[in-house]
Coordinates of C-alpha atoms in Angstrom, one line a residue:
M23 CA 108.2 190.5 65.1
Y24 CA 111.2 190.5 67.6
S25 CA 114.7 191.5 65.9
E26 CA 116.9 188.9 67.6
T27 CA 119.8 189.1 64.9
S28 CA 122.1 188.3 67.9
I29 CA 120.9 184.8 68.5
S30 CA 122.9 181.8 66.8
R31 CA 120.8 179.7 64.4
K32 CA 120.9 176.2 64.2
V33 CA 122.7 174.7 60.9
Y34 CA 120.2 172.4 59.2
T35 CA 121.0 169.1 57.5
V36 CA 118.4 170.1 54.7
S37 CA 117.9 173.8 53.9
P38 CA 114.4 175.1 54.9
T39 CA 114.2 176.5 51.4
S40 CA 115.2 173.3 49.3
Y41 CA 111.8 171.3 49.8
S42 CA 108.2 171.6 51.0
M43 CA 106.7 170.0 54.0
E44 CA 103.1 169.1 54.6
L45 CA 101.1 168.5 57.2
L46 CA 98.7 166.2 58.0
D47 CA 96.1 166.8 61.0
I48 CA 94.7 164.0 63.2
T49 CA 92.7 165.8 65.6
L50 CA 89.5 164.4 64.7
R51 CA 90.6 160.7 64.1
E52 CA 93.1 160.5 66.8
G53 CA 90.6 162.8 69.2
E54 CA 87.9 160.5 69.0
Q55 CA 90.2 157.6 69.9
R56 CA 89.9 159.0 73.8
S57 CA 87.9 157.2 76.3
G58 CA 84.5 159.0 76.1
Y59 CA 85.2 161.4 73.4
T60 CA 82.9 161.5 70.3
Y61 CA 82.2 164.3 67.7
T62 CA 79.1 165.1 65.5
T63 CA 79.3 165.3 62.0
E64 CA 78.4 168.9 61.9
Q65 CA 81.6 169.8 64.2
K66 CA 83.8 167.4 62.1
I67 CA 82.7 169.7 59.0
A68 CA 83.1 172.9 60.8
V69 CA 86.8 171.8 62.0
A70 CA 87.5 170.6 58.6
E71 CA 86.6 173.7 57.1
N72 CA 88.7 175.8 59.4
L73 CA 91.8 174.0 59.3
S74 CA 91.6 173.8 55.4
E75 CA 91.4 177.6 55.7
L76 CA 94.3 177.5 57.7
G77 CA 96.5 175.9 55.2
I78 CA 96.8 172.3 56.2
E79 CA 97.3 170.4 53.2
Y80 CA 95.7 167.0 54.5
I81 CA 92.6 166.3 57.3
Q82 CA 92.5 162.7 58.5
L83 CA 88.5 162.6 59.2
G84 CA 88.5 159.1 60.9
F85 CA 88.2 155.3 60.3
P86 CA 85.7 154.7 57.5
V87 CA 85.0 150.9 58.3
A88 CA 84.3 151.8 61.8
D89 CA 82.2 154.9 61.8
S90 CA 79.4 156.0 59.0
Q91 CA 80.5 159.7 59.8
T92 CA 83.2 159.8 57.4
K93 CA 81.3 159.3 54.4
E94 CA 78.5 161.9 55.5
V95 CA 81.4 164.3 56.4
C96 CA 82.7 164.4 52.9
A97 CA 79.3 164.3 51.3
D98 CA 79.1 168.2 52.7
L99 CA 82.7 169.1 52.7
D100 CA 83.8 171.7 50.0
I101 CA 87.2 172.4 50.8
T102 CA 91.1 172.6 49.3
A103 CA 92.4 170.3 51.8
K104 CA 92.5 166.5 51.2
T105 CA 90.6 164.6 53.1
T106 CA 92.3 161.1 54.3
G107 CA 90.7 158.1 55.8
I108 CA 92.6 154.9 57.8
A109 CA 92.5 151.7 56.7
R110 CA 94.0 148.3 57.4
A111 CA 95.8 146.3 55.1
I112 CA 92.5 144.3 54.2
Q113 CA 90.1 144.5 51.2
K114 CA 86.4 145.5 53.3
D115 CA 88.6 148.6 55.0
I116 CA 89.8 149.7 51.7
D117 CA 86.3 149.5 50.1
A118 CA 84.8 151.3 52.9
A119 CA 87.4 154.4 52.5
A120 CA 86.8 154.6 49.0
D121 CA 83.0 154.4 49.5
A122 CA 83.3 157.1 52.1
G123 CA 84.7 159.8 49.5
V124 CA 87.9 160.4 51.2
D125 CA 90.7 162.1 49.0
V126 CA 93.5 159.7 50.4
I127 CA 93.4 156.0 51.9
D128 CA 96.0 155.9 54.3
L129 CA 96.8 152.2 55.1
F130 CA 98.3 150.9 58.1
A131 CA 100.1 147.7 59.4
P132 CA 101.9 146.7 62.2
T133 CA 105.7 146.2 60.9
S134 CA 107.7 145.9 64.4
D135 CA 108.3 142.1 65.1
L136 CA 106.8 142.7 68.7
Q137 CA 103.3 143.7 67.2
R138 CA 103.4 142.2 63.9
S139 CA 103.7 138.8 65.4
H140 CA 101.3 139.7 68.6
I141 CA 98.7 141.7 66.4
L142 CA 98.6 139.6 63.4
G143 CA 100.6 136.7 64.0
V144 CA 102.0 136.1 60.6
D145 CA 105.8 136.3 59.7
R146 CA 107.7 139.1 57.9
E147 CA 107.1 137.8 54.2
E148 CA 103.1 137.1 54.9
L149 CA 103.2 140.8 56.2
L150 CA 104.9 142.1 53.3
S151 CA 102.6 140.1 50.9
R152 CA 99.2 141.6 52.6
I153 CA 101.0 145.2 52.5
D154 CA 101.8 144.8 48.9
A155 CA 98.3 143.4 47.7
S156 CA 96.6 145.9 49.8
L157 CA 98.4 148.5 48.4
D158 CA 97.7 147.6 44.5
Y159 CA 93.8 147.4 45.4
A160 CA 93.7 150.7 47.1
H161 CA 95.6 152.1 43.8
E162 CA 92.5 150.9 42.0
T163 CA 90.3 153.4 43.5
G164 CA 92.1 156.0 41.6
R165 CA 92.7 157.6 44.7
E166 CA 96.2 158.8 46.5
V167 CA 97.5 156.2 48.4
H168 CA 99.7 156.3 52.0
F169 CA 101.1 153.7 54.0
S170 CA 102.0 154.2 57.8
A171 CA 104.4 151.8 59.2
M172 CA 102.5 151.1 62.8
D173 CA 105.2 151.1 65.4
G174 CA 107.9 151.8 62.9
F175 CA 110.5 153.4 65.1
R176 CA 110.6 150.0 66.8
T177 CA 111.0 148.2 63.8
E178 CA 114.4 147.0 62.8
T179 CA 116.2 149.0 60.3
G180 CA 116.9 146.4 57.6
F181 CA 113.3 145.3 57.6
L182 CA 112.2 149.1 57.5
N183 CA 114.4 149.8 54.2
E184 CA 112.4 146.9 53.0
I185 CA 109.0 148.3 53.1
I186 CA 110.0 151.4 52.2
S187 CA 112.0 150.1 49.1
R188 CA 109.0 148.3 47.7
V189 CA 105.8 150.0 48.8
N190 CA 104.0 151.9 46.0
A191 CA 102.8 155.1 47.8
D192 CA 102.7 158.3 47.9
Y193 CA 103.8 158.6 51.8
V194 CA 105.4 156.1 53.7
T195 CA 104.6 157.1 57.5
I196 CA 106.9 156.0 60.1
A197 CA 104.8 155.7 63.4
D198 CA 106.2 156.1 66.9
T199 CA 102.6 154.1 68.2
V200 CA 103.5 154.2 71.8
G201 CA 105.4 157.3 72.2
S202 CA 108.8 155.8 73.3
Q203 CA 111.3 157.8 70.9
T204 CA 113.8 160.6 71.8
P205 CA 115.1 163.0 69.1
R206 CA 118.3 161.1 69.2
M207 CA 116.4 158.1 68.4
V208 CA 114.4 159.5 65.7
E209 CA 117.3 161.1 64.0
E210 CA 119.7 157.6 64.3
T211 CA 116.4 156.0 62.5
L212 CA 116.1 158.8 59.8
T213 CA 119.7 158.3 59.1
D214 CA 119.9 154.9 58.5
L215 CA 117.1 154.7 55.8
A216 CA 118.2 154.3 52.1
T217 CA 115.5 156.7 50.7
D218 CA 114.5 160.4 49.9
L219 CA 113.0 161.3 53.3
S220 CA 110.9 163.7 51.3
Q221 CA 108.4 160.6 50.5
I222 CA 108.7 160.0 54.5
G223 CA 106.2 160.9 56.7
V224 CA 106.1 161.1 60.7
H225 CA 103.8 160.0 63.2
F226 CA 104.4 161.0 67.1
H227 CA 102.8 160.2 70.5
D228 CA 103.2 162.4 73.2
D229 CA 103.9 159.8 76.1
L230 CA 107.5 160.9 77.0
G231 CA 106.1 164.8 76.1
L232 CA 108.8 164.7 73.3
A233 CA 106.1 164.3 70.4
T234 CA 107.1 167.9 69.3
A235 CA 110.8 168.0 70.0
N236 CA 110.9 164.7 67.7
A237 CA 108.6 166.3 64.8
L238 CA 111.3 168.9 64.8
A239 CA 114.1 166.5 64.7
A240 CA 112.6 164.7 62.1
S241 CA 112.0 167.9 59.9
N242 CA 115.8 169.0 60.2
Y243 CA 116.3 165.8 58.3
G244 CA 114.2 166.9 55.4
V245 CA 111.1 164.5 55.9
G246 CA 107.9 165.4 53.7
K247 CA 105.1 165.1 55.8
I248 CA 104.5 165.7 59.5
D249 CA 101.1 164.2 61.6
V250 CA 100.3 166.8 63.8
S251 CA 96.9 167.9 65.9
V252 CA 95.2 171.2 67.4
A253 CA 96.6 171.7 71.2
G254 CA 98.1 167.8 70.7
V255 CA 94.7 166.3 70.9
G256 CA 95.0 162.6 70.7
E257 CA 95.2 159.1 72.2
R258 CA 96.8 158.5 75.6
A259 CA 98.9 161.5 76.3
G260 CA 98.3 163.1 72.5
N261 CA 100.2 163.8 69.7
T262 CA 102.2 166.3 67.9
A263 CA 100.6 170.1 68.7
L264 CA 100.3 171.5 65.8
E265 CA 100.5 175.0 67.1
E266 CA 103.9 174.2 68.6
F267 CA 105.2 172.8 65.8
V268 CA 104.5 175.3 63.2
I269 CA 105.7 178.2 65.7
A270 CA 108.6 176.5 67.1
Q271 CA 109.3 175.5 63.2
S272 CA 109.5 179.2 62.3
R273 CA 111.8 180.2 65.3
E274 CA 114.4 178.0 63.7
A275 CA 114.4 179.2 60.1
D276 CA 112.1 181.2 57.7
F277 CA 110.1 178.1 56.9
T278 CA 107.2 179.6 54.5
A279 CA 107.0 176.3 53.1
L280 CA 104.8 175.3 55.7
G281 CA 102.0 176.9 53.8
V282 CA 99.9 177.8 57.2
D283 CA 98.8 181.2 57.9
E284 CA 100.4 182.0 60.6
G285 CA 98.7 185.3 61.6
Q286 CA 95.8 183.2 62.0
L287 CA 97.1 180.5 64.1
I288 CA 96.0 180.9 67.5
P289 CA 92.4 182.4 67.0
A290 CA 92.0 179.6 64.2
L291 CA 92.9 176.7 66.9
E292 CA 90.9 178.6 69.4
S293 CA 87.8 178.2 67.5
I294 CA 88.2 174.8 66.4
L295 CA 88.9 173.7 70.6
D296 CA 85.7 175.6 71.0
I297 CA 83.6 173.7 68.5
L298 CA 85.3 170.7 69.8
D299 CA 84.2 171.9 73.2
E300 CA 87.5 170.8 74.3
D301 CA 89.1 172.4 77.4
I302 CA 92.6 172.7 77.9
A303 CA 94.9 174.0 81.0
P304 CA 95.8 177.6 81.3
Q305 CA 99.4 176.9 80.9
K306 CA 99.3 174.6 78.0
P307 CA 101.9 176.4 75.5
I308 CA 100.7 178.6 72.9
L309 CA 97.1 178.3 73.5
G310 CA 96.4 178.1 77.0
K311 CA 94.9 181.1 78.6
G312 CA 97.6 182.0 81.0
V313 CA 100.7 181.7 78.4
F314 CA 100.6 185.5 77.6
E315 CA 99.3 186.7 80.9
H316 CA 102.1 188.8 82.9
E317 CA 101.8 189.7 86.6
S318 CA 105.1 190.0 88.3
G319 CA 106.3 193.3 89.0
L320 CA 109.8 193.0 87.3
H321 CA 108.4 191.2 84.5
T322 CA 105.8 194.2 83.8
A323 CA 108.0 196.8 84.4
A324 CA 110.3 195.8 81.8
M325 CA 107.9 194.3 78.8
L326 CA 105.6 197.9 79.2
D327 CA 108.7 199.0 77.3
T328 CA 110.1 196.0 75.5
P329 CA 108.0 192.8 75.6
A330 CA 110.8 190.6 74.4
T331 CA 112.0 190.6 77.5
F332 CA 109.4 188.0 79.1
E333 CA 108.5 186.4 75.8
P334 CA 110.0 183.8 73.5
F335 CA 108.2 185.0 70.5
D336 CA 105.5 188.2 69.8
P337 CA 102.1 186.6 70.2
A338 CA 100.8 189.2 67.9
D339 CA 102.9 187.5 64.6
F340 CA 100.4 184.2 65.0
G341 CA 97.2 186.2 66.2
G342 CA 97.0 186.1 69.7
Q343 CA 97.4 188.4 72.4
R344 CA 99.3 189.5 75.3
H345 CA 97.8 190.3 78.9
L346 CA 99.8 192.8 81.1
L347 CA 98.0 192.2 84.7
F348 CA 98.3 194.8 87.5
G349 CA 97.6 194.2 91.1
P350 CA 99.3 193.8 94.7
S351 CA 102.7 192.6 93.2
T352 CA 102.7 195.5 90.9
G353 CA 106.2 197.3 91.8
T354 CA 107.3 200.6 91.6
G355 CA 108.9 200.4 88.1
A356 CA 105.7 199.4 87.0
A357 CA 103.8 202.0 88.6
K358 CA 106.0 204.7 87.3
K359 CA 105.3 203.8 83.6
L360 CA 101.8 203.6 84.1
L361 CA 101.7 207.3 85.6
E362 CA 103.9 208.0 82.3
R363 CA 101.5 206.4 80.1
A364 CA 98.8 208.5 81.8
N365 CA 100.7 211.6 81.0
L366 CA 101.5 212.6 84.5
D367 CA 105.1 213.2 86.1
P368 CA 105.9 209.8 88.3
T369 CA 106.5 211.5 91.5
D370 CA 107.2 209.2 94.5
N371 CA 104.2 210.3 96.2
R372 CA 102.1 209.4 93.0
I373 CA 103.8 206.3 92.4
E374 CA 102.9 205.3 96.4
L375 CA 99.2 206.2 96.2
L376 CA 99.1 204.2 92.8
L377 CA 100.3 201.4 94.5
S378 CA 98.0 201.8 97.2
E379 CA 95.1 201.7 94.8
L380 CA 96.3 198.9 93.2
E381 CA 96.8 196.9 96.1
N382 CA 92.9 197.9 97.3
Q383 CA 91.6 196.3 94.0
N384 CA 89.3 193.4 94.0
K385 CA 90.6 192.0 91.0
D386 CA 94.0 192.3 88.8
L387 CA 93.7 195.2 86.4
H388 CA 94.6 194.7 82.7
L389 CA 97.0 197.5 80.9
K390 CA 94.1 200.1 79.8
E391 CA 92.5 199.9 83.1
A392 CA 95.5 200.5 85.2
V393 CA 96.4 203.4 83.0
A394 CA 92.8 204.6 83.6
L395 CA 93.4 204.3 87.5
A396 CA 96.7 206.4 87.2
K397 CA 95.0 208.8 85.2
D398 CA 92.9 209.6 88.6
V399 CA 96.3 209.7 91.2
R400 CA 96.6 213.5 92.0

């Protein structure tokens, strides 16, 4: 792990050691809301098992009233994590979630004036009445109950406070359903909430490329739950990326309360992406194939001595690996260090010969290959 004692740290609104935060993974539900994507029962079971092993507290399996898989998955799962299923604030959805066997029923309803009027066609009082009745009914199942305020971040603050103050739920999640928020807007909303934020969850979409930044802003204010997905997989532009949030959070503070096995983070999520047949771009932060590859002569020369010179964190801390590549772009500095690693005196002649050999290769060489090549230079 790199030592960075000279780097100043942000002052937190809430001390990271004063409360715990839980993660709810939405990969399976959000992933299937994309056009053309479906997962098999076997895929969902394998993913849920991997996420639970990693230390995720909640795993959202799906929308039970709209699919039969959730019940099949629940029947075959034996995991530590709690399973959740979403349900509209109506009785048949709640019945379907309970019948599926999920541990948590996550009710949702549109709360912004825009969505409430156009989706439900009811006034605020009728909406509150429906929410109250559905929550009471959900509690009768004996399960943990959450409530998600759909389009919550665009809901008038006074009304949002009224909803939060009266709902009987273990968590109230405020959703940025259309991905319109910025970190400053998130902070303003949370500042205006007259409630204990440890019982508030947040759900962000990445339409502006700010889902992870927004989640970090919310965590600084002490929210108790963050919705995340593997590689940000989700509807439209996706959601807060699990790996980005966990690693960024660990950079800001000693945030051990997340409960995630950080040392297995990257391989576990790579395994999940493989299970789901998900392709990601080589430049995808943290999980992309090219993220920890370095080829520039200046970069590789420096990193042979001190990897932190061109890395934000040591990938090994999260189960990842760096790859230093050598070829036509390799400079004299890197060639000298390769010869030293080969226990050879880096004379000008040897450096020139090694650079010539590297330029003649048909592919970039990894460090071990480049050192082996250097050993043959005489």
